[in-house]
PDB file of C-alpha atoms in Angstrom:
ATOM      1  CA  MET C 948      98.230 -10.322  62.423  1.00 64.00           C
ATOM      2  CA  ARG C 949      95.850 -11.541  59.596  1.00 71.00           C
ATOM      3  CA  PRO C 950      92.746 -13.551  60.687  1.00 74.00           C
ATOM      4  CA  VAL C 951      92.357 -17.022  59.290  1.00 70.00           C
ATOM      5  CA  ASN C 952      88.956 -18.884  58.955  1.00 69.00           C
ATOM      6  CA  LEU C 953      89.494 -22.417  60.058  1.00 68.00           C
ATOM      7  CA  ILE C 954      85.906 -23.629  59.035  1.00 70.00           C
ATOM      8  CA  PRO C 955      85.957 -25.760  55.920  1.00 71.00           C
ATOM      9  CA  PRO C 956      84.503 -23.932  52.849  1.00 67.00           C
ATOM     10  CA  ASP C 957      81.687 -26.444  52.339  1.00 66.00           C
ATOM     11  CA  MET C 958      80.411 -25.849  55.886  1.00 69.00           C
ATOM     12  CA  ARG C 959      80.456 -22.086  55.848  1.00 65.00           C
ATOM     13  CA  ARG C 960      77.173 -20.036  55.981  1.00 65.00           C
ATOM     14  CA  GLY C 961      76.302 -16.511  54.974  1.00 58.00           C
ATOM     15  CA  ASP C 962      77.698 -14.304  52.307  1.00 53.00           C
ATOM     16  CA  SER C 963      81.067 -15.814  52.485  1.00 53.00           C
ATOM     17  CA  ALA C 964      79.733 -19.279  51.612  1.00 51.00           C
ATOM     18  CA  PRO C 965      80.619 -20.197  48.036  1.00 52.00           C
ATOM     19  CA  LEU C 966      77.931 -21.192  45.461  1.00 52.00           C
ATOM     20  CA  ARG C 967      77.519 -24.921  45.355  1.00 55.00           C
ATOM     21  CA  THR C 968      75.891 -25.165  41.912  1.00 57.00           C
ATOM     22  CA  GLY C 969      76.695 -21.868  40.201  1.00 62.00           C
ATOM     23  CA  PRO C 970      74.354 -19.721  37.907  1.00 75.00           C
ATOM     24  CA  LEU C 971      73.434 -22.654  35.652  1.00 78.00           C
ATOM     25  CA  ALA C 972      70.616 -23.722  37.967  1.00 76.00           C
ATOM     26  CA  TYR C 973      68.899 -20.328  37.708  1.00 79.00           C
ATOM     27  CA  ILE C 974      69.185 -20.363  33.912  1.00 85.00           C
ATOM     28  CA  VAL C 975      67.591 -23.792  33.728  1.00 83.00           C
ATOM     29  CA  LEU C 976      64.829 -22.712  36.119  1.00 84.00           C
ATOM     30  CA  GLY C 977      64.029 -19.630  33.980  1.00 85.00           C
ATOM     31  CA  ALA C 978      63.918 -21.732  30.823  1.00 86.00           C
ATOM     32  CA  LEU C 979      61.513 -24.160  32.482  1.00 87.00           C
ATOM     33  CA  ALA C 980      59.274 -21.250  33.574  1.00 87.00           C
ATOM     34  CA  LEU C 981      59.186 -19.838  30.032  1.00 88.00           C
ATOM     35  CA  ALA C 982      58.407 -23.275  28.657  1.00 88.00           C
ATOM     36  CA  LEU C 983      55.546 -23.647  31.149  1.00 88.00           C
ATOM     37  CA  VAL C 984      54.091 -20.275  30.148  1.00 88.00           C
ATOM     38  CA  GLY C 985      54.339 -21.183  26.464  1.00 87.00           C
ATOM     39  CA  VAL C 986      52.629 -24.539  26.988  1.00 88.00           C
ATOM     40  CA  THR C 987      49.885 -22.880  29.027  1.00 90.00           C
ATOM     41  CA  MET C 988      49.229 -20.292  26.320  1.00 90.00           C
ATOM     42  CA  LEU C 989      49.234 -23.008  23.654  1.00 89.00           C
ATOM     43  CA  VAL C 990      46.710 -25.061  25.605  1.00 89.00           C
ATOM     44  CA  LEU C 991      44.461 -22.021  26.141  1.00 89.00           C
ATOM     45  CA  ALA C 992      44.626 -21.114  22.456  1.00 89.00           C
ATOM     46  CA  SER C 993      43.858 -24.696  21.466  1.00 88.00           C
ATOM     47  CA  ASN C 994      40.864 -24.786  23.813  1.00 88.00           C
ATOM     48  CA  GLU C 995      39.558 -21.490  22.402  1.00 88.00           C
ATOM     49  CA  VAL C 996      39.881 -22.789  18.829  1.00 89.00           C
ATOM     50  CA  SER C 997      38.008 -25.946  19.802  1.00 88.00           C
ATOM     51  CA  GLU C 998      35.232 -23.885  21.390  1.00 89.00           C
ATOM     52  CA  LYS C 999      34.924 -21.717  18.257  1.00 88.00           C
ATOM     53  CA  LYS C1000      34.750 -24.820  16.074  1.00 89.00           C
ATOM     54  CA  ASP C1001      32.010 -26.310  18.261  1.00 88.00           C
ATOM     55  CA  GLU C1002      30.137 -22.998  18.148  1.00 89.00           C
ATOM     56  CA  LEU C1003      30.433 -22.920  14.348  1.00 90.00           C
ATOM     57  CA  VAL C1004      29.027 -26.438  14.080  1.00 90.00           C
ATOM     58  CA  THR C1005      26.127 -25.473  16.366  1.00 90.00           C
ATOM     59  CA  LEU C1006      25.368 -22.367  14.326  1.00 91.00           C
ATOM     60  CA  ARG C1007      25.376 -24.386  11.106  1.00 91.00           C
ATOM     61  CA  ARG C1008      22.933 -26.858  12.589  1.00 91.00           C
ATOM     62  CA  GLU C1009      20.672 -24.047  13.749  1.00 91.00           C
ATOM     63  CA  ASP C1010      20.844 -22.444  10.289  1.00 91.00           C
ATOM     64  CA  VAL C1011      19.822 -25.708   8.632  1.00 90.00           C
ATOM     65  CA  ALA C1012      16.958 -26.117  11.099  1.00 90.00           C
ATOM     66  CA  ALA C1013      15.805 -22.529  10.538  1.00 90.00           C
ATOM     67  CA  LYS C1014      15.830 -23.000   6.754  1.00 89.00           C
ATOM     68  CA  ALA C1015      13.793 -26.179   7.151  1.00 89.00           C
ATOM     69  CA  ARG C1016      11.226 -24.356   9.309  1.00 87.00           C
ATOM     70  CA  ALA C1017      11.067 -21.472   6.826  1.00 87.00           C
ATOM     71  CA  GLU C1018      10.450 -23.861   3.945  1.00 87.00           C
ATOM     72  CA  ALA C1019       7.738 -25.596   5.951  1.00 87.00           C
ATOM     73  CA  LEU C1020       6.014 -22.261   6.715  1.00 86.00           C
ATOM     74  CA  ALA C1021       6.396 -20.847   3.174  1.00 86.00           C
ATOM     75  CA  PRO C1022       2.900 -21.990   2.040  1.00 86.00           C
ATOM     76  CA  TYR C1023       1.323 -20.171   4.987  1.00 86.00           C
ATOM     77  CA  ALA C1024       3.175 -16.969   4.114  1.00 84.00           C
ATOM     78  CA  GLN C1025       2.070 -17.250   0.489  1.00 86.00           C
ATOM     79  CA  PHE C1026      -1.523 -17.836   1.576  1.00 86.00           C
ATOM     80  CA  GLN C1027      -1.406 -14.799   3.854  1.00 86.00           C
ATOM     81  CA  ALA C1028      -0.039 -12.617   1.043  1.00 87.00           C
ATOM     82  CA  MET C1029      -2.703 -13.891  -1.356  1.00 84.00           C
ATOM     83  CA  SER C1030      -5.430 -13.315   1.242  1.00 86.00           C
ATOM     84  CA  GLN C1031      -4.203  -9.771   1.891  1.00 86.00           C
ATOM     85  CA  GLN C1032      -4.129  -9.057  -1.837  1.00 82.00           C
ATOM     86  CA  ARG C1033      -7.685 -10.315  -2.258  1.00 80.00           C
ATOM     87  CA  VAL C1034      -8.902  -8.222   0.661  1.00 82.00           C
ATOM     88  CA  GLU C1035      -7.305  -5.123  -0.872  1.00 80.00           C
ATOM     89  CA  THR C1036      -8.841  -5.941  -4.262  1.00 72.00           C
ATOM     90  CA  VAL C1037     -12.322  -6.381  -2.786  1.00 73.00           C
ATOM     91  CA  ALA C1038     -11.958  -3.153  -0.804  1.00 73.00           C
ATOM     92  CA  SER C1039     -10.831  -1.300  -3.929  1.00 67.00           C
ATOM     93  CA  LEU C1040     -13.771  -2.634  -5.931  1.00 63.00           C
ATOM     94  CA  ALA C1041     -16.183  -1.789  -3.128  1.00 66.00           C
ATOM     95  CA  ASN C1042     -14.850   1.753  -2.894  1.00 66.00           C
ATOM     96  CA  SER C1043     -14.972   2.218  -6.665  1.00 64.00           C
ATOM     97  CA  ARG C1044     -18.620   1.179  -7.088  1.00 76.00           C
ATOM     98  CA  PHE C1045     -20.829   4.130  -7.876  1.00 81.00           C
ATOM     99  CA  ASP C1046     -24.336   4.283  -6.382  1.00 84.00           C
ATOM    100  CA  TRP C1047     -26.386   4.847  -9.541  1.00 86.00           C
ATOM    101  CA  PRO C1048     -29.722   3.926  -7.883  1.00 89.00           C
ATOM    102  CA  ARG C1049     -29.242   6.699  -5.337  1.00 90.00           C
ATOM    103  CA  VAL C1050     -28.430   9.188  -8.093  1.00 91.00           C
ATOM    104  CA  MET C1051     -31.559   8.193 -10.011  1.00 91.00           C
ATOM    105  CA  ARG C1052     -33.706   8.601  -6.909  1.00 93.00           C
ATOM    106  CA  GLU C1053     -32.285  12.042  -6.200  1.00 93.00           C
ATOM    107  CA  LEU C1054     -32.675  13.034  -9.852  1.00 93.00           C
ATOM    108  CA  ALA C1055     -36.346  12.086  -9.673  1.00 92.00           C
ATOM    109  CA  LEU C1056     -36.714  14.213  -6.537  1.00 94.00           C
ATOM    110  CA  VAL C1057     -35.095  17.357  -7.961  1.00 94.00           C
ATOM    111  CA  LEU C1058     -36.682  17.056 -11.436  1.00 93.00           C
ATOM    112  CA  PRO C1059     -39.040  20.050 -11.832  1.00 92.00           C
ATOM    113  CA  ASP C1060     -42.581  19.633 -13.109  1.00 90.00           C
ATOM    114  CA  ASP C1061     -41.873  21.802 -16.139  1.00 91.00           C
ATOM    115  CA  VAL C1062     -38.938  19.667 -17.347  1.00 92.00           C
ATOM    116  CA  LEU C1063     -39.314  16.630 -19.609  1.00 92.00           C
ATOM    117  CA  LEU C1064     -36.334  14.346 -20.144  1.00 92.00           C
ATOM    118  CA  THR C1065     -36.196  12.762 -23.590  1.00 90.00           C
ATOM    119  CA  ASP C1066     -32.910  10.890 -23.203  1.00 90.00           C
ATOM    120  CA  LEU C1067     -30.621   9.959 -20.321  1.00 90.00           C
ATOM    121  CA  SER C1068     -27.268   8.181 -20.478  1.00 88.00           C
ATOM    122  CA  ALA C1069     -24.717   7.429 -17.775  1.00 84.00           C
ATOM    123  CA  GLY C1070     -21.035   6.562 -17.931  1.00 82.00           C
ATOM    124  CA  ALA C1071     -18.356   5.558 -15.446  1.00 75.00           C
ATOM    125  CA  GLY C1072     -15.893   8.152 -16.769  1.00 66.00           C
ATOM    126  CA  GLY C1073     -12.134   7.766 -16.877  1.00 55.00           C
ATOM    127  CA  GLY C1074     -11.927   9.051 -20.430  1.00 50.00           C
ATOM    128  CA  GLU C1075     -12.497  12.038 -22.629  1.00 46.00           C
ATOM    129  CA  GLY C1076     -15.944  13.460 -23.048  1.00 45.00           C
ATOM    130  CA  GLY C1077     -18.306  16.025 -21.685  1.00 46.00           C
ATOM    131  CA  GLY C1078     -18.410  18.316 -24.694  1.00 45.00           C
ATOM    132  CA  GLU C1079     -17.812  22.015 -24.576  1.00 45.00           C
ATOM    133  CA  GLY C1080     -19.672  22.449 -21.295  1.00 45.00           C
ATOM    134  CA  LEU C1081     -17.382  20.338 -19.115  1.00 55.00           C
ATOM    135  CA  GLY C1082     -14.334  19.289 -21.074  1.00 55.00           C
ATOM    136  CA  ASP C1083     -12.869  15.956 -19.954  1.00 70.00           C
ATOM    137  CA  VAL C1084     -15.008  14.126 -17.398  1.00 73.00           C
ATOM    138  CA  LEU C1085     -12.761  11.892 -15.284  1.00 77.00           C
ATOM    139  CA  GLY C1086     -15.446  10.507 -12.973  1.00 81.00           C
ATOM    140  CA  PRO C1087     -18.961   9.159 -13.487  1.00 87.00           C
ATOM    141  CA  SER C1088     -21.326  11.436 -15.372  1.00 89.00           C
ATOM    142  CA  LEU C1089     -24.900  11.799 -16.575  1.00 90.00           C
ATOM    143  CA  GLU C1090     -25.923  13.207 -19.946  1.00 92.00           C
ATOM    144  CA  LEU C1091     -29.450  14.596 -19.970  1.00 94.00           C
ATOM    145  CA  ASN C1092     -31.436  15.645 -23.039  1.00 93.00           C
ATOM    146  CA  GLY C1093     -34.855  17.167 -22.681  1.00 92.00           C
ATOM    147  CA  CYS C1094     -37.091  20.140 -23.022  1.00 93.00           C
ATOM    148  CA  THR C1095     -38.761  22.691 -20.822  1.00 92.00           C
ATOM    149  CA  SER C1096     -40.804  25.863 -20.955  1.00 90.00           C
ATOM    150  CA  GLY C1097     -37.932  28.324 -21.476  1.00 91.00           C
ATOM    151  CA  GLN C1098     -34.365  29.331 -20.797  1.00 92.00           C
ATOM    152  CA  ASP C1099     -35.180  30.383 -17.249  1.00 92.00           C
ATOM    153  CA  ALA C1100     -36.494  26.888 -16.573  1.00 92.00           C
ATOM    154  CA  VAL C1101     -33.269  25.446 -17.971  1.00 93.00           C
ATOM    155  CA  ALA C1102     -31.264  27.604 -15.555  1.00 93.00           C
ATOM    156  CA  ARG C1103     -33.442  26.493 -12.636  1.00 93.00           C
ATOM    157  CA  PHE C1104     -32.971  22.857 -13.640  1.00 94.00           C
ATOM    158  CA  VAL C1105     -29.178  23.309 -13.715  1.00 94.00           C
ATOM    159  CA  THR C1106     -29.309  24.735 -10.196  1.00 93.00           C
ATOM    160  CA  ALA C1107     -31.513  21.860  -9.015  1.00 94.00           C
ATOM    161  CA  LEU C1108     -29.088  19.280 -10.428  1.00 94.00           C
ATOM    162  CA  LYS C1109     -26.309  20.701  -8.254  1.00 92.00           C
ATOM    163  CA  ASP C1110     -28.298  19.649  -5.171  1.00 92.00           C
ATOM    164  CA  ILE C1111     -27.711  15.964  -5.989  1.00 92.00           C
ATOM    165  CA  ASP C1112     -25.208  14.505  -3.556  1.00 91.00           C
ATOM    166  CA  GLY C1113     -21.781  14.113  -5.193  1.00 88.00           C
ATOM    167  CA  VAL C1114     -22.338  16.460  -8.142  1.00 91.00           C
ATOM    168  CA  THR C1115     -19.259  18.596  -8.701  1.00 90.00           C
ATOM    169  CA  ARG C1116     -20.317  20.522 -11.798  1.00 90.00           C
ATOM    170  CA  VAL C1117     -23.083  20.772 -14.367  1.00 92.00           C
ATOM    171  CA  GLY C1118     -22.219  21.678 -17.952  1.00 90.00           C
ATOM    172  CA  LEU C1119     -24.718  23.140 -20.412  1.00 89.00           C
ATOM    173  CA  GLN C1120     -23.793  21.748 -23.810  1.00 90.00           C
ATOM    174  CA  SER C1121     -26.698  23.259 -25.727  1.00 90.00           C
ATOM    175  CA  SER C1122     -29.916  25.131 -25.114  1.00 89.00           C
ATOM    176  CA  ALA C1123     -32.176  26.292 -27.919  1.00 90.00           C
ATOM    177  CA  VAL C1124     -35.731  27.513 -28.242  1.00 86.00           C
ATOM    178  CA  GLY C1125     -37.718  26.293 -31.235  1.00 73.00           C
ATOM    179  CA  GLU C1126     -41.344  25.968 -32.115  1.00 52.00           C
ATOM    180  CA  GLY C1127     -42.940  22.546 -31.995  1.00 43.00           C
ATOM    181  CA  GLY C1128     -39.817  20.845 -30.710  1.00 41.00           C
ATOM    182  CA  GLU C1129     -37.723  21.251 -33.829  1.00 46.00           C
ATOM    183  CA  ALA C1130     -34.532  20.434 -31.935  1.00 43.00           C
ATOM    184  CA  SER C1131     -35.980  17.724 -29.746  1.00 42.00           C
ATOM    185  CA  GLY C1132     -35.096  14.742 -31.927  1.00 49.00           C
ATOM    186  CA  GLU C1133     -36.797  11.582 -30.740  1.00 53.00           C
ATOM    187  CA  GLY C1134     -38.571  13.470 -27.960  1.00 55.00           C
ATOM    188  CA  GLY C1135     -40.066  16.061 -30.282  1.00 63.00           C
ATOM    189  CA  GLU C1136     -43.588  14.738 -30.139  1.00 71.00           C
ATOM    190  CA  GLY C1137     -43.532  14.552 -26.336  1.00 74.00           C
ATOM    191  CA  CYS C1138     -42.159  18.068 -26.008  1.00 85.00           C
ATOM    192  CA  SER C1139     -44.776  19.386 -28.459  1.00 82.00           C
ATOM    193  CA  ALA C1140     -47.561  17.629 -26.601  1.00 82.00           C
ATOM    194  CA  ALA C1141     -46.347  19.143 -23.310  1.00 80.00           C
ATOM    195  CA  GLY C1142     -46.028  22.593 -24.852  1.00 84.00           C
ATOM    196  CA  PHE C1143     -42.256  22.803 -24.218  1.00 89.00           C
ATOM    197  CA  ASP C1144     -40.176  24.489 -26.899  1.00 85.00           C
ATOM    198  CA  ALA C1145     -36.805  24.979 -25.096  1.00 90.00           C
ATOM    199  CA  GLN C1146     -34.472  22.088 -25.860  1.00 92.00           C
ATOM    200  CA  PHE C1147     -31.380  21.456 -23.730  1.00 94.00           C
ATOM    201  CA  GLN C1148     -28.480  19.055 -23.371  1.00 93.00           C
ATOM    202  CA  LEU C1149     -26.709  18.863 -20.002  1.00 94.00           C
ATOM    203  CA  VAL C1150     -23.806  16.886 -18.565  1.00 92.00           C
ATOM    204  CA  VAL C1151     -23.688  16.257 -14.802  1.00 92.00           C
ATOM    205  CA  ALA C1152     -20.235  15.280 -13.504  1.00 91.00           C
ATOM    206  CA  PHE C1153     -19.268  13.403 -10.349  1.00 89.00           C
ATOM    207  CA  ASP C1154     -15.529  14.093 -10.441  1.00 84.00           C
ATOM    208  CA  ALA C1155     -14.939  13.213  -6.779  1.00 82.00           C
ATOM    209  CA  ALA C1156     -16.356   9.691  -7.151  1.00 77.00           C
ATOM    210  CA  PRO C1157     -13.790   6.852  -7.518  1.00 67.00           C
ATOM    211  CA  VAL C1158     -13.403   5.318 -10.967  1.00 62.00           C
ATOM    212  CA  PRO C1159     -13.579   1.495 -11.242  1.00 55.00           C
ATOM    213  CA  VAL C1160     -10.098  -0.012 -11.648  1.00 54.00           C
ATOM    214  CA  ALA C1161      -9.305  -3.096 -13.698  1.00 49.00           C
ATOM    215  CA  ALA C1162      -6.830  -5.785 -12.658  1.00 40.00           C
ATOM    216  CA  GLU C1163      -4.075  -4.166 -14.740  1.00 41.00           C
ATOM    217  CA  GLY C1164      -4.658  -0.867 -12.951  1.00 44.00           C
ATOM    218  CA  GLU C1165      -6.358   0.801 -15.935  1.00 45.00           C
ATOM    219  CA  ALA C1166      -9.675   2.548 -15.682  1.00 45.00           C
ATOM    220  CA  THR C1167     -12.517   0.386 -16.981  1.00 46.00           C
ATOM    221  CA  PRO C1168     -15.753   2.152 -17.841  1.00 46.00           C
ATOM    222  CA  GLU C1169     -18.945   0.606 -16.583  1.00 47.00           C
ATOM    223  CA  PRO C1170     -21.638  -0.325 -19.090  1.00 43.00           C
ATOM    224  CA  GLU C1171     -23.596   2.700 -20.124  1.00 45.00           C
ATOM    225  CA  VAL C1172     -27.098   3.035 -18.795  1.00 44.00           C
ATOM    226  CA  GLU C1173     -29.514   4.518 -21.280  1.00 46.00           C
ATOM    227  CA  SER C1174     -33.140   5.334 -20.946  1.00 45.00           C
ATOM    228  CA  GLY C1175     -35.485   6.850 -23.432  1.00 46.00           C
ATOM    229  CA  GLU C1176     -38.493   9.050 -23.129  1.00 43.00           C
ATOM    230  CA  GLU C1177     -40.580   6.493 -21.216  1.00 43.00           C
ATOM    231  CA  GLU C1178     -37.964   6.084 -18.431  1.00 44.00           C
ATOM    232  CA  ALA C1179     -37.514   9.855 -18.211  1.00 42.00           C
ATOM    233  CA  GLU C1180     -41.230  10.358 -17.806  1.00 44.00           C
ATOM    234  CA  GLY C1181     -41.219   7.636 -15.125  1.00 44.00           C
ATOM    235  CA  SER C1182     -38.496   9.538 -13.260  1.00 43.00           C
ATOM    236  CA  GLU C1183     -40.537  12.719 -13.524  1.00 45.00           C
ATOM    237  CA  GLU C1184     -43.547  10.998 -12.011  1.00 45.00           C
ATOM    238  CA  GLY C1185     -41.322   9.695  -9.144  1.00 42.00           C
TER     239      GLY C1185
END
């Protein structure tokens, strides 16, 4: 005999109960969920864009403020650069100054008694010169003309000149022995009176000394210092 369920269909429970609304409700619920997710993502994206825009505005304001501060501090930076340049220029000039008084004092100390200087000239260097004895003299130099008792005395004087602080080389341009100071030029009478007949011309080079530098960076020779027979004799007495 086949069983028959006497409970009305709308009051049944369990698996055998029929769907009241069907699958349409689940479809609508899924669509609403997707719509909610989409709206949420749109709101988050919109908030992020707004934050980036606010950040961009802030950065632009900071950039304008930084440029204003830089323009306000520009004179100080220019003054600092100018001050640094002047300090370097003064230091360069101080380092390039050559101590001629010291050289003259040392020359007077090493000058032998049997040597008479008839002419002395000094130059800052940085150019050609020096004659056959030295070639090109790049640093300061002294050119000495004088007379002495003989060639041996000339050699001793050359050795004595090398004892001056800063001397790098001594060049013998000429050395001749003549009676009565024939080759002495302006100092002939003094050499004859002293009984010296050996005439010499020497160049003393200070190659290691710095050369004065002009503003354009070119070497500028200092004014030449010349002294005649009277100054040479004064150095000999010193």
